[in-house]
mmCIF file of C-alpha atoms in Angstrom:
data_model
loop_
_atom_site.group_PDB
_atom_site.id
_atom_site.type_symbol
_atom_site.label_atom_id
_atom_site.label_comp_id
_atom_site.label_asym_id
_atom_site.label_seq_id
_atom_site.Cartn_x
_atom_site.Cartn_y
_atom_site.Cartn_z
ATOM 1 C CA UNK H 205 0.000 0.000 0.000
ATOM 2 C CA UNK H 206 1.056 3.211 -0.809
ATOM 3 C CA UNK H 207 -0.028 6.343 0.803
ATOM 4 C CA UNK H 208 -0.496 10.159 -0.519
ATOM 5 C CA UNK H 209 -0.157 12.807 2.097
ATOM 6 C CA UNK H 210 0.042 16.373 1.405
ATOM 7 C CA UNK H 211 2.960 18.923 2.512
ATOM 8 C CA UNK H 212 2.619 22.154 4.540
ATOM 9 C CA UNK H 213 2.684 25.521 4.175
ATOM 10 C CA UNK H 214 4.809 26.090 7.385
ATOM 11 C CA UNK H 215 7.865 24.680 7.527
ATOM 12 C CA UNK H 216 11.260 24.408 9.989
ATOM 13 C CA UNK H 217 14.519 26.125 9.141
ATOM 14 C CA UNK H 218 16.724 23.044 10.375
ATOM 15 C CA UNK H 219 16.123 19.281 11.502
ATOM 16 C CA UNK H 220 18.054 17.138 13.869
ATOM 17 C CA UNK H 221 17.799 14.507 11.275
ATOM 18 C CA UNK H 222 20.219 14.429 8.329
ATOM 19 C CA UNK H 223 18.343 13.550 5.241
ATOM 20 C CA UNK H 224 19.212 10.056 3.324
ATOM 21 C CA UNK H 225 17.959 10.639 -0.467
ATOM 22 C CA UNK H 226 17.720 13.064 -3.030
ATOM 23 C CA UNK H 227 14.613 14.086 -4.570
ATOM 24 C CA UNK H 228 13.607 11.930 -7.909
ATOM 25 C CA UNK H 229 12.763 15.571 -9.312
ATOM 26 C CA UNK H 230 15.371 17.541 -7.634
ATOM 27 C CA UNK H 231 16.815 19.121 -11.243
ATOM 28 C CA UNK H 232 13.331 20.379 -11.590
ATOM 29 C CA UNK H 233 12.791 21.681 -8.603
ATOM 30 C CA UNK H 234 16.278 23.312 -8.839
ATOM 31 C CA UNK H 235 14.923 24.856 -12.219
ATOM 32 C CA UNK H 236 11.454 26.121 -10.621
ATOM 33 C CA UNK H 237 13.595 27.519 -7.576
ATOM 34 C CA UNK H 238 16.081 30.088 -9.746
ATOM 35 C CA UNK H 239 12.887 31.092 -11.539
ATOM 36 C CA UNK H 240 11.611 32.137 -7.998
ATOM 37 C CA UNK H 241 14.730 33.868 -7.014
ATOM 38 C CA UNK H 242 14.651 36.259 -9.977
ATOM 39 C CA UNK H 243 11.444 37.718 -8.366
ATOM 40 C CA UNK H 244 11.138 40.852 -6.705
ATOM 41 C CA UNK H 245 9.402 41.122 -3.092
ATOM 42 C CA UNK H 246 6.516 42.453 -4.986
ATOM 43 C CA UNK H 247 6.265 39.789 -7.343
ATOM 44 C CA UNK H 248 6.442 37.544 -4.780
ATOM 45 C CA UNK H 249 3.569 38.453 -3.288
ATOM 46 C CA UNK H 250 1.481 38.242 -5.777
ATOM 47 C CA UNK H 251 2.461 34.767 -7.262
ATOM 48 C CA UNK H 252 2.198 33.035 -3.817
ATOM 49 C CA UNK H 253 -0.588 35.262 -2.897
ATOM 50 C CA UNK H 254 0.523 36.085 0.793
ATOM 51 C CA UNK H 255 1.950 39.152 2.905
ATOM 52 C CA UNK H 256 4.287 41.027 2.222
ATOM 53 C CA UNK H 257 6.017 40.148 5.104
ATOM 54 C CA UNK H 258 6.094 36.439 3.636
ATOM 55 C CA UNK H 259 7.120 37.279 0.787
ATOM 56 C CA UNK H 260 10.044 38.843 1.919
ATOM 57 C CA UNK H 261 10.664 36.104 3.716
ATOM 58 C CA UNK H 262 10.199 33.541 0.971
ATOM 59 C CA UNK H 263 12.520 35.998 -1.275
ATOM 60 C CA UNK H 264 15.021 34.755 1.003
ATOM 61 C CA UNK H 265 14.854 31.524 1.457
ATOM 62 C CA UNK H 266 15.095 31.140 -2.399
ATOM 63 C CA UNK H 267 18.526 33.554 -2.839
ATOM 64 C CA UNK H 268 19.900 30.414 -0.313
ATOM 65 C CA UNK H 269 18.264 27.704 -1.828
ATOM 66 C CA UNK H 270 20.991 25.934 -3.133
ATOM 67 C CA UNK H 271 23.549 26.555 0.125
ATOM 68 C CA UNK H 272 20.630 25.822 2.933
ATOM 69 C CA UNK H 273 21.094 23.099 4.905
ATOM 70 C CA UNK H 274 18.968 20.393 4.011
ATOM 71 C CA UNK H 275 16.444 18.270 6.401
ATOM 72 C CA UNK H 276 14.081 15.261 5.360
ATOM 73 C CA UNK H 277 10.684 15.998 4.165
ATOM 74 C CA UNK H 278 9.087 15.028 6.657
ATOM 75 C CA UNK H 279 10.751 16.198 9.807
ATOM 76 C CA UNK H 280 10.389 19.659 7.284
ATOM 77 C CA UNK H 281 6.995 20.797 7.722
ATOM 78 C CA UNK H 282 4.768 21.621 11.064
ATOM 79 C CA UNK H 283 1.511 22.459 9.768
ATOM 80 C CA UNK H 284 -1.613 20.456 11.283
ATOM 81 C CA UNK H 285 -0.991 17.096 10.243
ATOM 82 C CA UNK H 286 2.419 17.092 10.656
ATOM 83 C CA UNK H 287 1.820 18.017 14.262
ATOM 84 C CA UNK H 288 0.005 14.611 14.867
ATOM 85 C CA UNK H 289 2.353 12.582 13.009
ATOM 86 C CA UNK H 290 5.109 14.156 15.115
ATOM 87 C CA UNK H 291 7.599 12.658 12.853
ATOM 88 C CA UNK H 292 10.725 13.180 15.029
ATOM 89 C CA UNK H 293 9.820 10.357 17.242
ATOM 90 C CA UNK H 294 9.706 7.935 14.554
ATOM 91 C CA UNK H 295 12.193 5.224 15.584
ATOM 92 C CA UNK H 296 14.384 3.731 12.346
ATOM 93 C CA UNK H 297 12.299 1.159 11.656
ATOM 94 C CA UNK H 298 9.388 3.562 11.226
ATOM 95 C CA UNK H 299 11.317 5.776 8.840
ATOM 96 C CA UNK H 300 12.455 2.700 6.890
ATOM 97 C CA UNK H 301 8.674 1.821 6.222
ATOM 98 C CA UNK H 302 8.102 5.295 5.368
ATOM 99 C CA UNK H 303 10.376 5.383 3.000
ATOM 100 C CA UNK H 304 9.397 2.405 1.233
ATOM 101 C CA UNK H 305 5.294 3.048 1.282
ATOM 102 C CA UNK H 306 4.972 7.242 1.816
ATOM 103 C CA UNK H 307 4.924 9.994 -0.759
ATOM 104 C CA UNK H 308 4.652 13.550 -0.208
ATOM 105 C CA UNK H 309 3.285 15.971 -2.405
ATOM 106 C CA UNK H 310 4.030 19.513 -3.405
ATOM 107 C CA UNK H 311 4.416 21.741 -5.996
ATOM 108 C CA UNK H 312 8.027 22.459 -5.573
ATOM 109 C CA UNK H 313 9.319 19.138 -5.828
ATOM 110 C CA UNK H 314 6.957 17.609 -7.208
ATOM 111 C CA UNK H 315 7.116 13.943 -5.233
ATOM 112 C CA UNK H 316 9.156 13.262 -2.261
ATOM 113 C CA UNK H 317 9.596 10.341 -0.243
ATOM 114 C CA UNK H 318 10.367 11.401 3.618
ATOM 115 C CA UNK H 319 13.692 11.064 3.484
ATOM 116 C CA UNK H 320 14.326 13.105 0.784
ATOM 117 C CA UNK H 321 16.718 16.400 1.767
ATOM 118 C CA UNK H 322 14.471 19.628 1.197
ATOM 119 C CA UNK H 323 15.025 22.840 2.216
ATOM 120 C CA UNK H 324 12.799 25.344 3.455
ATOM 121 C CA UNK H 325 10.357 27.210 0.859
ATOM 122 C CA UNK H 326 7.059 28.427 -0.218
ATOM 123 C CA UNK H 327 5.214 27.600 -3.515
ATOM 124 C CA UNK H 328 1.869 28.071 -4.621
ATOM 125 C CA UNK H 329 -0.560 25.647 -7.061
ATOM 126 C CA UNK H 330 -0.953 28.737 -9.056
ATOM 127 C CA UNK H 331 2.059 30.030 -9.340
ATOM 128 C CA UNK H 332 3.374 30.601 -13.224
ATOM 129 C CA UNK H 333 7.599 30.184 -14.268
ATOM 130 C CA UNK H 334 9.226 30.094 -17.175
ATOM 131 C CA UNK H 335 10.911 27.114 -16.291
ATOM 132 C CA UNK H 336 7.030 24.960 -16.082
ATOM 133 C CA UNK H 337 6.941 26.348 -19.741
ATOM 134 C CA UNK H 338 4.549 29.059 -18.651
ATOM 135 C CA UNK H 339 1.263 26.884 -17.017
ATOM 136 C CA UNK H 340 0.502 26.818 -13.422
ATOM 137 C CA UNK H 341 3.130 24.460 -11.898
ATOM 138 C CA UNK H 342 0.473 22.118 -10.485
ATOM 139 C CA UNK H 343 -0.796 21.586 -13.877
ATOM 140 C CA UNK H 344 3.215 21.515 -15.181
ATOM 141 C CA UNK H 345 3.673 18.901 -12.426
ATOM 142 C CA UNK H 346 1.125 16.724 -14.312
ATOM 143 C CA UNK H 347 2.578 14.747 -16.928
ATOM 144 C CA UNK H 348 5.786 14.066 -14.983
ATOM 145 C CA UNK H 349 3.638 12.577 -11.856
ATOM 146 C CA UNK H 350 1.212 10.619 -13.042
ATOM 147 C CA UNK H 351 3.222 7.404 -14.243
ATOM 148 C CA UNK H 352 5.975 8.032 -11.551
ATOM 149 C CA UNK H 353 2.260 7.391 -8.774
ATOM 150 C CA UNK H 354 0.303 4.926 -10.767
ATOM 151 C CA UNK H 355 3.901 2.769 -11.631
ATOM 152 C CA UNK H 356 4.999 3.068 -7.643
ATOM 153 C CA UNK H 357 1.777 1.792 -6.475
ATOM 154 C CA UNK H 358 1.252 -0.942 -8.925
ATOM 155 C CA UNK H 359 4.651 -2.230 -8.257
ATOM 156 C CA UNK H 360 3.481 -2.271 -4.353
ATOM 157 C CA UNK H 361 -0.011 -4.099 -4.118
ATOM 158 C CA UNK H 362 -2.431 -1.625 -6.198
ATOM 159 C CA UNK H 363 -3.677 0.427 -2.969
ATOM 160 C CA UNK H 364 -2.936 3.959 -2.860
ATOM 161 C CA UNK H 365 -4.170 4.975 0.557
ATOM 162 C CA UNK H 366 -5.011 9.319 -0.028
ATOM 163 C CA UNK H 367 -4.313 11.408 2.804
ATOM 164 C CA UNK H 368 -3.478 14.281 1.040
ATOM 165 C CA UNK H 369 -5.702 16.929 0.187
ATOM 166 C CA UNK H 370 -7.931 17.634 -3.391
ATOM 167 C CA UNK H 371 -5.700 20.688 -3.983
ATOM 168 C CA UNK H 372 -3.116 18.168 -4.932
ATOM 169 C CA UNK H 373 -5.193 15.990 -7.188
ATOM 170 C CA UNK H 374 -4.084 18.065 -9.369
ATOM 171 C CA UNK H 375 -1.012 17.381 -9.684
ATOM 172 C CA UNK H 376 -1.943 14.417 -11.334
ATOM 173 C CA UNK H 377 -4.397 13.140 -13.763
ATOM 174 C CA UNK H 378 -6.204 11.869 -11.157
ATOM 175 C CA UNK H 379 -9.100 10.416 -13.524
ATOM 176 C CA UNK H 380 -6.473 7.842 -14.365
ATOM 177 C CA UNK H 381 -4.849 7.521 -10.948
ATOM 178 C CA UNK H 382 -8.360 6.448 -9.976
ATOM 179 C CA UNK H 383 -8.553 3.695 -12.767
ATOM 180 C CA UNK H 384 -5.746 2.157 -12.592
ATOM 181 C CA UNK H 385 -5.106 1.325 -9.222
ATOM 182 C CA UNK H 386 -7.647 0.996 -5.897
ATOM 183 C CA UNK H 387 -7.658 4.632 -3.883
ATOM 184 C CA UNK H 388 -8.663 4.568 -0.896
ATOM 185 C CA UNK H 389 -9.725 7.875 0.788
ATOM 186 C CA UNK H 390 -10.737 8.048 4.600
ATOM 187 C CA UNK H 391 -13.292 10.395 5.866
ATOM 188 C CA UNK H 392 -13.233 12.036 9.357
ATOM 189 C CA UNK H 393 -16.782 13.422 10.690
ATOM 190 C CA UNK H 394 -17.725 15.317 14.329
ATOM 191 C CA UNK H 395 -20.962 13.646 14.691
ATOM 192 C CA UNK H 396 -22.821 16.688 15.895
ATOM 193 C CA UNK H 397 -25.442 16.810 18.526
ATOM 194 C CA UNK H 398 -28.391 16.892 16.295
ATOM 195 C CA UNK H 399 -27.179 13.634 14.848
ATOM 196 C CA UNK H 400 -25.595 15.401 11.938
ATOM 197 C CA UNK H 401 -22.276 14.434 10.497
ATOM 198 C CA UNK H 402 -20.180 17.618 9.684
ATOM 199 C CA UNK H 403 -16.333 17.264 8.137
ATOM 200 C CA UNK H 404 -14.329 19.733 9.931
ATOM 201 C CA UNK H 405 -10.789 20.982 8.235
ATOM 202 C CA UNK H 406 -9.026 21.127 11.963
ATOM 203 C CA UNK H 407 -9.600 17.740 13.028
ATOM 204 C CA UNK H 408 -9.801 16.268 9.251
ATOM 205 C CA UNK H 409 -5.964 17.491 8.609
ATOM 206 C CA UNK H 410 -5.341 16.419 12.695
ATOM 207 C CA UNK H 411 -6.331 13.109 11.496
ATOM 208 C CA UNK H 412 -4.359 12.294 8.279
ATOM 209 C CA UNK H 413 -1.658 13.021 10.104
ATOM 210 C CA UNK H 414 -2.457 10.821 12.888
ATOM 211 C CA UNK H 415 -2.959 8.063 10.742
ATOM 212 C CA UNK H 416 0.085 8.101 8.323
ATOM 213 C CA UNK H 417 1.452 7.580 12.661
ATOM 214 C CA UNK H 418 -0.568 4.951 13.158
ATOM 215 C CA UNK H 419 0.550 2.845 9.689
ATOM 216 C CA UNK H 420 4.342 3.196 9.859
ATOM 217 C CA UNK H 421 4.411 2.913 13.544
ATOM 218 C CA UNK H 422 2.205 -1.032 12.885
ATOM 219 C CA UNK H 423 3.499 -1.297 9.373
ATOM 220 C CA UNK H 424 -0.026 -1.620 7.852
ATOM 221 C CA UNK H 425 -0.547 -2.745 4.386
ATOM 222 C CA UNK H 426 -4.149 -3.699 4.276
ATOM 223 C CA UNK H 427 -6.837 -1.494 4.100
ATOM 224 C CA UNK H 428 -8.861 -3.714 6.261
ATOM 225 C CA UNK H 429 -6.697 -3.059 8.888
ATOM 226 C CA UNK H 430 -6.883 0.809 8.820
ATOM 227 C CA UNK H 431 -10.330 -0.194 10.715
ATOM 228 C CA UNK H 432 -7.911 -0.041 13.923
ATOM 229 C CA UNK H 433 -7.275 3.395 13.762
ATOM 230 C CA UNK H 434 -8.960 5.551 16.496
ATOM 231 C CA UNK H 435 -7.581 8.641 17.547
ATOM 232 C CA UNK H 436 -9.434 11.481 19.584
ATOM 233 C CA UNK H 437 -12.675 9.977 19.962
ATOM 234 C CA UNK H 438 -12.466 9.089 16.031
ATOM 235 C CA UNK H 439 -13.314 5.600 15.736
ATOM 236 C CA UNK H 440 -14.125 3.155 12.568
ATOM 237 C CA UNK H 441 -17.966 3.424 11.975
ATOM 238 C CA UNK H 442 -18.753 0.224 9.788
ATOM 239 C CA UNK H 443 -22.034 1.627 8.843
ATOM 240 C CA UNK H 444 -20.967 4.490 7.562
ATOM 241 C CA UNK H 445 -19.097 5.126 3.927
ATOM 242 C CA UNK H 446 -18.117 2.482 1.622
ATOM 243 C CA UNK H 447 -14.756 0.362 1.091
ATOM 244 C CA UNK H 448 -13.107 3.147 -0.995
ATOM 245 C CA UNK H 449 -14.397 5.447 1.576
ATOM 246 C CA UNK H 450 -14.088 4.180 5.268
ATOM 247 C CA UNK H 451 -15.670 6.863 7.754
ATOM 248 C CA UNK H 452 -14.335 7.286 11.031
ATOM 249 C CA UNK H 453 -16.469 9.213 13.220
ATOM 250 C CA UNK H 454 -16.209 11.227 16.763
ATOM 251 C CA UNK H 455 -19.205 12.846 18.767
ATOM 252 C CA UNK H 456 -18.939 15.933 19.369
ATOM 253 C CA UNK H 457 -16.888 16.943 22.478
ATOM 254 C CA UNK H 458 -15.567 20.303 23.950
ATOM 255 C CA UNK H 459 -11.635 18.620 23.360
ATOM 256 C CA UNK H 460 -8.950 21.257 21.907
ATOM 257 C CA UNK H 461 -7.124 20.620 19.509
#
């Protein structure tokens, strides 16, 4: 089984945790990341549609992209999901798993497995370069994905487990993706207290993080056995969903996040 989770918009400067691999589309990245220094401030803010403060920022980070230290994907990010996979206390054997059955996506590099050595960044799925011959880069990142997915996943058991996000369904042709192999795509719902189920972003991202935890750490490769996953007061609800879309369900409590 292998298993789609998004990246995050916030990342660390530095990791603890030298990375072990390179990028499969590091020379593109590279390309994509000189087109991004030759911005101005200004510029920057209005391809990646943030502050200006940001932008600054992320004007940066790109002069230094090629001296920064690296850091593996995923000890690199800290947005929501990341915070409940709290990757730096995967042991080895974890990270070994990962490496063989996890891919990250973004539209910088593309694909990355967690080991792969990033550095820090910001890009946009709407972002236009010269260097992704002039379309927005998720829609560049298309036609170099979609085999690299489909081929990894076929050559595993045919069970692409998607924890990332629609946003980055476009990276792909994800028509295909869907036909060629078996995606599987959890749902998390806060029952609420009129009975309702509601999908909320907060816990949804809380619990695709979770969950990418919960498979490395018991080195799950069977759908079937995602049914053990409970996290929260999120629990498997059998009557819910279908195979391709297993719900997991919590009642509504006053728990923060």
């Amino acid at each position: 089984m292998q298993i789609l989770l998004a990246n995050a918009k916030i990342m660390y400067d530095k990791s603890g945790l030298k990375p072990w691999t390179e990028p499969q589309f590091q020379s593109v990245a590279n390309r994509l990341a000189m087109d991004m220094a030759g911005m101005d401030i200004d510029t920057l803010e209005r391809e990646l549609d943030c502050s200006r403060k940001l932008a600054a920022e992320n004007w940066e980070r790109y002069q230094h992209f090629f001296t920064a230290e690296k850091m593996p994907a995923i000890m690199a990010y800290n947005g929501q999901a990341y915070k409940h996979l709290v990757a730096s206390t995967l042991g080895e054997e974890a990270l070994v798993f990962a490496q063989r059955h996890l891919w990250i996506t973004c539209f910088l590099y593309g694909l990355l497995r967690p080991m792969d050595g990033v550095v820090p960044y910001r890009m946009e799925h709407c972002v236009h370069l010269p260097s992704a011959d002039g379309k927005p880069v998720n829609q560049f990142w298309r036609d170099k994905l979609t085999d690299v997915l489909i081929d990894s996943v076929k050559a595993d058991d045919g069970v692409l487990l998607h924890l990332s996000t629609e946003e980055y369904e476009h990276l792909f042709d994800w028509k295909r993706v869907c036909g060629e192999v078996n995606v599987v795509h959890p749902l998390f719902y806060v029952r609420q207290k009129n009975g309702m189920l509601k999908m909320q972003a907060v816990w949804a991202k809380s619990c695709r993080g979770a969950m990418v935890r919960h498979v490395l750490l018991h080195h799950i490769t069977s759908p079937a056995d995602l049914h053990s996953f409970s996290y929260e007061g999120f629990e498997y609800a059998p009557c819910l969903g279908e195979e391709r879309w297993p719900h997991f369900v919590r009642d509504n409590r006053e728990t923060l996040l």
